[in-house]
Coordinates of C-alpha atoms and ligand atoms in Angstrom, one line a residue:
Chain A
M262 CA 102.2 76.6 57.7
S263 CA 99.7 79.7 58.7
K264 CA 102.2 82.6 59.1
P265 CA 102.6 84.3 63.0
K266 CA 99.9 87.1 63.9
F267 CA 100.5 90.5 64.0
A268 CA 98.6 93.7 65.7
M269 CA 99.0 97.1 65.9
Y270 CA 96.6 99.1 68.4
W271 CA 95.8 102.5 68.5
S272 CA 95.2 104.9 71.9
G273 CA 95.4 108.2 73.2
S274 CA 97.5 109.6 70.1
C275 CA 97.4 111.7 66.6
G276 CA 97.9 108.3 64.9
G277 CA 101.1 109.7 63.2
C278 CA 102.3 106.5 64.5
E279 CA 100.3 104.5 62.0
I280 CA 101.5 106.9 59.0
A281 CA 104.9 105.8 59.8
V282 CA 104.2 102.6 59.8
I283 CA 102.9 102.9 55.9
N284 CA 105.4 105.0 55.4
I285 CA 107.7 102.3 55.2
H286 CA 106.2 101.5 51.5
E287 CA 107.3 98.0 49.8
K288 CA 108.6 96.7 53.3
I289 CA 104.9 97.1 54.5
L290 CA 104.7 93.8 51.4
D291 CA 107.4 92.2 53.6
V292 CA 105.3 92.3 56.8
D293 CA 102.1 90.7 55.0
A294 CA 104.0 88.4 53.3
N295 CA 105.5 87.2 56.4
F296 CA 102.1 87.6 59.3
D297 CA 98.6 87.4 59.3
I298 CA 97.3 90.5 60.1
A299 CA 94.8 89.9 62.8
F300 CA 94.4 93.3 64.5
W301 CA 94.8 96.6 63.2
P302 CA 91.6 98.8 63.2
V303 CA 93.3 101.5 61.5
A304 CA 94.6 99.3 58.2
M305 CA 91.6 96.7 58.0
D306 CA 88.5 95.8 59.6
A307 CA 88.4 93.5 62.8
K308 CA 86.3 93.8 65.9
V309 CA 87.7 94.1 69.3
K310 CA 85.7 90.2 70.0
D311 CA 87.8 88.9 67.2
V312 CA 90.3 89.0 69.2
E313 CA 88.9 88.1 72.4
A314 CA 88.3 84.8 70.7
L315 CA 92.0 84.4 70.5
E316 CA 94.3 82.1 73.0
D317 CA 96.3 83.9 75.1
E318 CA 100.0 85.1 73.1
E319 CA 98.4 84.3 69.8
I320 CA 99.4 87.3 68.7
L321 CA 103.2 87.0 68.4
L322 CA 103.7 90.6 67.9
C323 CA 101.6 93.5 68.5
L324 CA 102.9 97.3 68.3
W325 CA 100.7 99.1 71.2
N326 CA 100.8 103.2 70.0
G327 CA 99.0 105.5 72.0
S328 CA 98.9 106.7 75.4
I329 CA 96.5 105.4 77.9
R330 CA 93.9 108.4 78.3
N331 CA 90.5 106.5 79.1
E332 CA 89.5 103.9 80.8
E333 CA 88.8 101.9 77.1
N334 CA 92.6 102.3 76.4
E335 CA 93.4 100.4 79.7
H336 CA 90.8 98.0 79.0
M337 CA 92.5 97.1 75.6
A338 CA 96.0 97.4 77.3
H339 CA 95.2 94.4 79.3
L340 CA 93.5 92.8 76.0
M341 CA 96.3 93.0 73.9
R342 CA 98.6 92.0 76.5
K343 CA 97.0 88.5 77.2
K344 CA 96.8 88.3 73.7
S345 CA 100.2 89.1 72.4
K346 CA 103.9 87.6 72.8
L347 CA 105.3 89.9 72.2
L348 CA 104.3 93.9 73.3
V349 CA 106.1 97.0 71.8
S350 CA 105.5 100.3 73.2
F351 CA 105.5 101.9 69.9
G352 CA 106.2 106.0 69.6
S353 CA 106.4 108.2 72.1
C354 CA 102.5 108.5 73.2
A355 CA 103.1 105.0 74.5
T356 CA 106.5 105.2 75.6
E357 CA 106.1 108.3 77.7
G358 CA 103.0 110.1 77.0
C359 CA 103.9 112.3 74.7
I360 CA 101.7 115.5 73.9
P361 CA 98.6 113.8 75.7
G362 CA 100.5 113.5 78.1
L363 CA 101.0 117.1 79.0
G364 CA 97.2 117.4 80.0
N365 CA 99.1 115.9 83.5
L366 CA 99.0 119.5 84.0
F367 CA 95.4 120.4 84.6
P368 CA 92.3 118.3 86.0
V369 CA 90.5 116.1 83.2
A370 CA 87.3 118.6 84.0
E371 CA 89.3 122.0 82.7
L372 CA 90.8 119.9 79.6
I373 CA 87.2 119.2 79.0
D374 CA 85.7 122.5 79.4
T375 CA 88.8 123.7 77.5
A376 CA 87.9 121.5 74.4
Y377 CA 83.9 122.5 74.6
T378 CA 84.4 126.1 74.8
T379 CA 87.4 127.6 72.9
L380 CA 86.6 130.2 70.6
T381 CA 86.3 127.9 67.5
T382 CA 84.3 125.4 69.2
D383 CA 80.6 125.9 67.7
N384 CA 78.7 124.5 70.9
P385 CA 76.4 127.5 71.7
D386 CA 74.0 124.9 74.3
N387 CA 77.9 124.5 76.2
I388 CA 77.4 120.8 76.1
R389 CA 79.6 118.4 77.9
P390 CA 80.4 114.4 76.7
Q391 CA 78.9 112.6 79.7
T392 CA 79.8 108.6 80.3
V393 CA 76.6 108.1 80.6
T394 CA 73.4 109.0 78.7
Q395 CA 69.9 108.0 78.6
V396 CA 68.5 108.0 75.5
P397 CA 64.9 106.4 74.5
E398 CA 66.7 103.1 73.3
G399 CA 67.8 102.7 76.2
E400 CA 71.5 104.1 78.0
I401 CA 74.6 104.6 75.9
T402 CA 77.7 105.0 77.8
I403 CA 81.5 106.4 76.8
P404 CA 84.7 105.5 78.0
A405 CA 85.9 107.8 81.0
M406 CA 88.6 109.6 80.3
K407 CA 91.1 108.8 83.5
D408 CA 92.2 111.1 85.6
R409 CA 95.7 111.7 84.4
V410 CA 97.8 110.0 80.9
H411 CA 99.8 106.8 81.5
T412 CA 102.2 104.8 79.4
L413 CA 101.9 102.0 78.5
A414 CA 104.0 100.4 80.4
Q415 CA 102.9 101.9 83.5
V416 CA 99.5 100.0 83.0
V417 CA 100.8 96.7 81.8
D418 CA 103.9 94.7 81.5
V419 CA 106.0 95.4 78.1
D420 CA 108.3 94.0 76.4
Y421 CA 110.2 96.4 73.8
F422 CA 110.5 100.4 73.8
M423 CA 110.4 101.9 70.5
P424 CA 110.8 105.8 70.5
G425 CA 110.1 108.2 68.2
C426 CA 107.1 110.8 67.3
P427 CA 106.8 109.2 65.6
P428 CA 109.3 106.1 64.9
E429 CA 111.2 107.3 62.0
S430 CA 110.4 105.0 58.7
H431 CA 113.8 103.6 58.6
Q432 CA 113.8 102.4 61.9
I433 CA 110.8 100.8 61.7
A434 CA 112.0 99.2 58.8
A435 CA 115.0 98.0 60.4
V436 CA 112.8 96.7 63.5
I437 CA 110.3 94.5 61.0
D438 CA 113.8 93.0 59.5
L439 CA 114.7 92.1 62.5
V440 CA 111.8 90.5 63.7
I441 CA 111.4 88.9 60.9
E442 CA 115.1 87.6 60.8
V443 CA 114.1 86.2 64.1
L444 CA 111.1 83.9 63.0
Q445 CA 113.4 83.1 60.2
G446 CA 115.8 82.1 62.8
K447 CA 118.4 84.2 61.6
A448 CA 118.5 86.0 64.5
E449 CA 117.5 86.7 68.2
L450 CA 115.7 89.0 70.2
P451 CA 117.3 91.6 72.1
P452 CA 116.9 91.5 75.8
K453 CA 113.7 92.0 77.2
G454 CA 112.8 95.7 78.4
A455 CA 115.4 97.1 75.7
V456 CA 114.6 99.9 73.5
I457 CA 114.6 99.1 70.0
G458 CA 114.7 101.3 66.5
A459 CA 117.0 103.9 68.4
G460 CA 120.6 104.8 68.8
H461 CA 122.3 104.3 72.4
S462 CA 123.6 107.7 72.8
T463 CA 121.9 112.0 71.9
V464 CA 120.5 113.7 69.2
C465 CA 124.0 115.7 69.7
E466 CA 126.4 113.1 68.9
E467 CA 124.4 112.7 65.4
C468 CA 124.3 115.7 64.9
P469 CA 126.2 117.7 62.2
R470 CA 126.7 121.2 63.7
Q471 CA 130.4 122.5 65.1
R472 CA 130.5 122.8 68.5
N473 CA 132.3 124.7 70.8
L474 CA 132.5 126.2 74.2
K475 CA 128.5 127.1 75.1
A476 CA 128.6 130.5 77.0
I477 CA 125.4 132.1 76.7
K478 CA 123.9 135.7 77.5
A479 CA 120.4 134.9 76.5
F480 CA 117.8 132.8 75.5
R481 CA 116.0 133.4 72.1
R482 CA 113.2 131.9 70.4
I483 CA 114.5 130.5 67.2
Q484 CA 112.6 133.2 64.7
D485 CA 114.2 135.7 66.7
V486 CA 117.8 134.6 65.7
A487 CA 118.0 135.7 62.3
P488 CA 120.1 134.4 60.3
L489 CA 120.8 131.5 62.3
D490 CA 124.4 130.0 61.7
P491 CA 124.0 126.8 59.8
E492 CA 126.9 125.6 60.8
L493 CA 126.9 126.5 64.6
C494 CA 125.4 124.0 67.2
I495 CA 121.9 126.1 68.0
L496 CA 121.7 125.8 71.8
E497 CA 125.2 127.7 71.4
Q498 CA 123.5 130.7 69.4
G499 CA 121.3 130.5 72.3
V500 CA 118.3 128.9 71.2
P501 CA 117.3 126.1 73.3
C502 CA 117.9 122.9 72.0
N503 CA 116.9 119.5 73.5
G504 CA 119.7 117.7 71.8
P505 CA 121.7 116.8 74.7
A506 CA 118.9 115.0 76.6
T507 CA 117.3 112.9 73.9
R508 CA 117.9 109.6 72.7
S509 CA 119.7 109.4 69.0
G510 CA 118.3 107.6 66.7
C511 CA 116.5 109.9 64.0
K512 CA 120.0 111.3 62.4
A513 CA 119.6 114.4 63.9
R514 CA 116.8 115.5 61.7
C515 CA 115.6 118.5 62.8
P516 CA 118.7 120.4 63.5
S517 CA 120.1 119.2 60.5
V518 CA 117.7 121.2 58.8
G519 CA 117.8 124.1 61.1
A520 CA 115.4 123.7 63.6
Q521 CA 115.9 122.9 67.1
C522 CA 115.7 119.3 68.7
I523 CA 112.4 119.3 71.0
G524 CA 112.9 115.9 71.9
C525 CA 110.6 113.7 70.1
Y526 CA 113.2 110.4 70.6
G527 CA 112.8 110.7 74.5
P528 CA 115.6 110.4 77.6
A529 CA 119.0 109.1 76.4
E530 CA 120.3 105.8 77.8
G531 CA 120.8 106.0 81.5
V532 CA 118.8 109.1 81.4
V533 CA 116.4 108.9 84.9
D534 CA 114.6 112.5 84.5
Y535 CA 114.7 113.4 80.8
G536 CA 114.0 117.3 82.7
A537 CA 116.9 116.9 85.3
R538 CA 119.1 116.6 82.5
L539 CA 118.1 119.5 80.6
I540 CA 118.2 121.3 83.4
T541 CA 121.6 120.3 84.0
A542 CA 123.0 121.0 80.3
F543 CA 120.9 124.4 79.9
A544 CA 121.9 126.0 83.2
S545 CA 125.9 124.4 82.4
V546 CA 126.2 126.9 79.5
I547 CA 124.6 130.2 81.0
D548 CA 127.5 132.6 81.7
S549 CA 127.0 134.5 84.7
K550 CA 127.4 133.7 88.4
D551 CA 124.5 136.7 89.2
P552 CA 121.2 135.5 90.7
E553 CA 119.9 138.5 89.0
E554 CA 121.4 138.1 85.5
I555 CA 121.0 134.5 85.3
E556 CA 117.1 135.1 85.9
Q557 CA 117.1 137.4 83.1
I558 CA 118.9 134.9 81.0
L559 CA 116.1 132.2 82.2
D560 CA 113.7 134.6 81.0
G561 CA 114.0 133.9 77.5
I562 CA 112.7 130.1 78.2
P563 CA 109.1 131.2 78.5
D564 CA 107.4 127.5 79.4
P565 CA 110.6 125.4 81.4
A566 CA 108.4 122.3 81.7
G567 CA 107.0 122.7 78.6
Q568 CA 110.4 122.4 77.3
F569 CA 111.7 120.1 79.2
Y570 CA 108.5 118.0 79.5
R571 CA 106.6 118.5 75.8
F572 CA 107.6 114.5 75.6
N573 CA 108.1 113.0 78.9
L574 CA 105.9 114.3 81.3
A575 CA 103.8 110.6 82.0
D576 CA 107.4 109.0 82.3
S577 CA 109.1 111.4 84.4
L578 CA 109.9 111.0 88.5
F579 CA 106.9 113.8 88.7
Q580 CA 104.4 111.8 86.2
A581 CA 101.9 114.9 86.5
G582 CA 101.9 118.2 87.9
A583 CA 100.0 118.8 91.2
P584 CA 96.7 119.9 89.3
A585 CA 96.4 116.6 87.8
F586 CA 96.1 115.2 91.7
K587 CA 93.4 117.5 92.7
K588 CA 89.9 115.6 92.3
N589 CA 88.1 118.1 89.5
E590 CA 86.4 120.3 91.1
V591 CA 86.6 123.1 88.5
Chain B
M123 CA 95.7 118.3 120.8
S124 CA 96.1 118.2 116.7
E125 CA 99.4 116.8 115.4
Q126 CA 101.8 118.7 114.0
F127 CA 103.2 118.0 110.7
E128 CA 106.6 117.0 110.9
P129 CA 108.0 117.4 107.0
V130 CA 110.7 115.3 106.1
I131 CA 113.4 117.2 104.5
I132 CA 116.8 116.3 102.7
C133 CA 119.7 118.2 102.7
F134 CA 122.7 118.0 100.7
T135 CA 126.0 119.0 102.4
C136 CA 129.2 119.5 100.3
N137 CA 132.3 117.4 101.8
W138 CA 134.5 120.7 102.7
C139 CA 132.3 123.0 103.9
S140 CA 128.6 122.5 104.8
Y141 CA 129.3 118.9 106.0
R142 CA 132.0 120.3 108.2
A143 CA 129.7 122.2 109.6
A144 CA 127.0 120.3 110.4
D145 CA 129.8 118.8 111.9
L146 CA 130.8 121.5 114.4
A147 CA 127.2 122.0 115.1
G148 CA 126.8 118.2 116.3
T149 CA 130.5 118.9 118.1
A150 CA 129.2 122.0 119.7
R151 CA 126.3 120.1 120.4
M152 CA 123.8 122.7 119.0
H153 CA 120.2 121.8 118.0
Y154 CA 118.6 121.4 114.9
A155 CA 115.8 120.6 113.9
P156 CA 115.6 116.4 113.4
N157 CA 113.4 116.9 110.7
V158 CA 116.3 117.2 107.8
R159 CA 118.3 114.2 106.5
L160 CA 121.8 114.9 105.5
V161 CA 123.6 113.5 102.6
R162 CA 127.2 114.3 102.0
L163 CA 128.6 115.3 98.4
M164 CA 132.2 116.0 97.2
C165 CA 131.0 119.1 95.6
S166 CA 127.8 121.0 95.6
G167 CA 128.2 120.7 91.7
R168 CA 127.8 116.5 92.2
L169 CA 124.4 117.7 92.9
D170 CA 122.4 116.3 90.1
P171 CA 118.6 118.1 89.7
T172 CA 117.4 114.5 89.3
F173 CA 118.6 113.4 93.2
I174 CA 116.2 116.8 94.2
M175 CA 113.2 115.4 92.0
K176 CA 114.0 112.1 93.4
A177 CA 113.7 113.1 96.6
L178 CA 110.4 115.1 96.1
S179 CA 108.9 112.4 94.2
G180 CA 109.7 110.0 96.8
G181 CA 108.7 111.9 99.9
A182 CA 110.3 114.4 100.6
D183 CA 108.7 117.7 101.4
G184 CA 111.7 120.1 100.9
V185 CA 115.4 120.0 99.8
L186 CA 118.1 122.0 101.6
I187 CA 120.9 122.3 98.9
T188 CA 124.2 123.9 100.7
G189 CA 127.7 124.7 99.1
C190 CA 130.7 126.4 99.5
H191 CA 130.4 130.5 99.1
P192 CA 130.9 131.9 96.3
G193 CA 134.7 131.8 95.1
E194 CA 135.3 129.4 97.7
C195 CA 134.4 126.0 95.9
H196 CA 136.8 123.6 96.2
Y197 CA 136.4 122.7 92.3
I198 CA 136.6 126.4 91.7
E199 CA 133.1 127.4 90.3
Q200 CA 130.9 124.1 90.8
N201 CA 129.3 126.0 92.9
Y202 CA 128.3 128.8 90.4
K203 CA 126.5 125.8 88.3
A204 CA 125.1 124.5 91.3
Q205 CA 122.8 128.0 91.8
S206 CA 122.4 128.4 87.6
R207 CA 120.6 124.4 88.0
W208 CA 119.0 125.7 91.3
L209 CA 117.2 129.1 89.8
L210 CA 115.9 126.7 86.4
L211 CA 115.1 124.0 88.3
R212 CA 112.5 126.4 90.4
R213 CA 110.8 127.4 87.7
V214 CA 110.2 124.0 86.4
L215 CA 108.9 123.5 89.3
K216 CA 106.9 126.6 89.4
G217 CA 105.5 124.9 86.1
L218 CA 104.6 122.0 87.5
G219 CA 102.2 123.4 90.2
I220 CA 104.9 122.8 93.3
A221 CA 105.9 126.0 95.2
P222 CA 109.4 126.9 94.4
E223 CA 109.9 127.8 97.7
R224 CA 110.3 123.9 98.8
V225 CA 114.2 123.8 97.2
K226 CA 116.3 126.6 99.1
L227 CA 120.1 127.2 98.4
T228 CA 122.3 128.6 100.8
W229 CA 126.1 129.3 101.1
T230 CA 127.7 127.6 104.4
S231 CA 131.7 128.0 105.2
A232 CA 132.9 124.8 106.8
S233 CA 133.1 126.9 110.5
E234 CA 129.3 128.5 110.3
G235 CA 127.7 125.3 112.2
T236 CA 125.3 128.3 113.8
K237 CA 124.5 129.4 110.3
L238 CA 123.6 126.2 109.0
T239 CA 121.7 125.1 112.3
K240 CA 119.7 128.4 111.9
E241 CA 119.1 127.6 108.0
I242 CA 118.0 124.4 109.1
N243 CA 115.8 125.4 111.2
S244 CA 113.8 128.1 109.7
F245 CA 113.8 126.0 106.7
V246 CA 111.9 123.2 108.6
E247 CA 109.9 125.9 109.6
E248 CA 109.0 127.3 106.2
I249 CA 107.9 124.0 105.2
R250 CA 105.5 123.3 107.5
D251 CA 104.3 126.1 106.5
Q252 CA 103.8 124.7 103.5
G253 CA 102.6 122.0 104.2
P254 CA 103.2 118.1 102.9
L255 CA 103.9 117.7 99.4
A256 CA 102.5 113.8 99.5
W257 CA 103.5 113.6 95.6
H258 CA 104.8 110.0 96.5
K259 CA 101.2 109.4 98.4
N260 CA 99.9 110.2 95.0
L261 CA 101.5 108.4 92.7
Q262 CA 100.7 105.5 95.2
Q263 CA 97.3 105.9 95.7
E264 CA 96.7 106.0 92.2
K265 CA 98.7 103.0 91.2
Q266 CA 95.9 100.9 93.7
E267 CA 93.2 102.7 92.3
T268 CA 93.9 101.4 88.5
S269 CA 95.5 98.7 87.2
Q270 CA 96.4 95.2 88.4
H271 CA 99.3 94.7 87.1
N272 CA 99.6 91.8 84.7
P273 CA 103.5 90.6 85.1
K274 CA 105.3 88.3 82.7
Q275 CA 108.2 88.0 83.2
A276 CA 109.7 85.1 81.9
P277 CA 111.9 85.7 79.0
V278 CA 109.8 85.1 75.6
E279 CA 110.5 82.3 73.4
V280 CA 109.7 83.0 69.6
T281 CA 109.2 79.7 67.5
V282 CA 106.5 79.5 64.4
Ligands
SF4_184 S1 122.7 120.9 70.9 FE1 121.3 120.8 69.0 S2 122.3 122.0 67.7 FE2 123.8 121.4 68.9 S3 124.9 119.8 68.8 FE3 123.2 119.2 70.4 S4 121.7 118.5 68.7 FE4 123.3 119.9 67.5
SF4_185 S1 115.8 115.7 66.4 FE1 115.2 115.3 68.2 S2 112.9 116.4 67.8 FE2 113.9 116.3 65.6 S3 113.4 114.3 65.2 FE3 115.1 113.7 66.1 S4 114.6 113.4 68.6 FE4 113.0 114.5 67.1
FES186 S1 133.8 122.1 96.7 FE1 131.9 122.9 98.7 S2 130.3 123.6 96.6 FE2 131.9 122.9 95.6

């Protein structure tokens, strides 16, 4: 009996999701024992034409990590969707845009300009990448950037979502176990569209820190609070912590070791707009009724859009900043 | 004759004050611009910033928040919460390149029909000057430009 096929593909991302999968250690042998790895560019050599040659839905499980940043990403998303029975939006980039999604605050031309003119970029001829280039041998092309980053689900139909930047290895292992159990007829798949490999509550709920009434007179950066109380809620100490709006599942990794949650597990269950939920959470801890004083306190959050949408901009209600909708005239 | 831009404005009102003020304006036959659509909440404290973002990203050009005067909220101090949220929301909007002036907060008591009418009329003019936000249109347009969706809604069955 042939084994069902597994694929993992990456698009606009950092590669951390791949590392997280490798990080499941010997569990990876279970993947190999139960699946035939059909396509996984980072781990094995297979070509796109091999995927094209497959029957539709011949791949049983495809983990897709990465945002849709360029036309090739989009093309591959359609291909993998067609060839896969279960397509999982794996990790924050695929699910909510993540750091690449912050590119949605700028027009594409400005992003490229910045990338090719930084102090540390050695580019004396001030070259920019061209989608089409003529060379003696003919014409060569690279994929064009899209106007803005999209999530996988904004481009194709997705079966499951697995948040995290990257997803925690213990969660990945649990999901793989589940799929294997389903294969053996011992378990059932969760309903389509479900969030898998994560909790149903907030990071605060898993956080071991002590909570009291929060009343803040100043927001400060974590390095400016010395020493941070090791027992007390970080937000209560005036340091912006995104725990109240963020989905549980990581066992409150960051606040457990003295760092604020920056929200990598995305919006908690039932949250429509991640930033809006955080606005509510942060506003409610401000201990002032005087607009002027409140403004002063808010100065302690120098980049609110970045603070609230670091991972979630592409999947938020606005999906982007206004400049991304202006056609590139840089 | 060039057509005048008619902004779409959502106005959130509090059941105990501004909604009554609007009612009063109505019974007194005061005129206010037809651009505003009133939404009644029990209190300005019920106003989740999500509502405002949904309005702006879904086609509104501006949002007017109204509530009881400081110290007069029926739920003690929820209007102060609304104030803090509003001030923070403005900063987030600015970061997204949206003019924070598109969201305004004003206190109006139940007897201030005239004040509410004035606030609405002047806000409509302010937003008219700002021009259309067009967020919904932008999102929709792009959707058409990009991918054809490949809906696959039937539940999946896994068999080996
Ligand atoms: S706000 Fe941060 S530190 Fe406080 S309980 Fe929530 S996760 Fe823990
Ligand atoms: S605490 Fe927050 S930032 Fe840290 S791993 Fe968990 S969700 Fe991510
Ligand atoms: S009851 Fe009117 S603002 Fe709270």
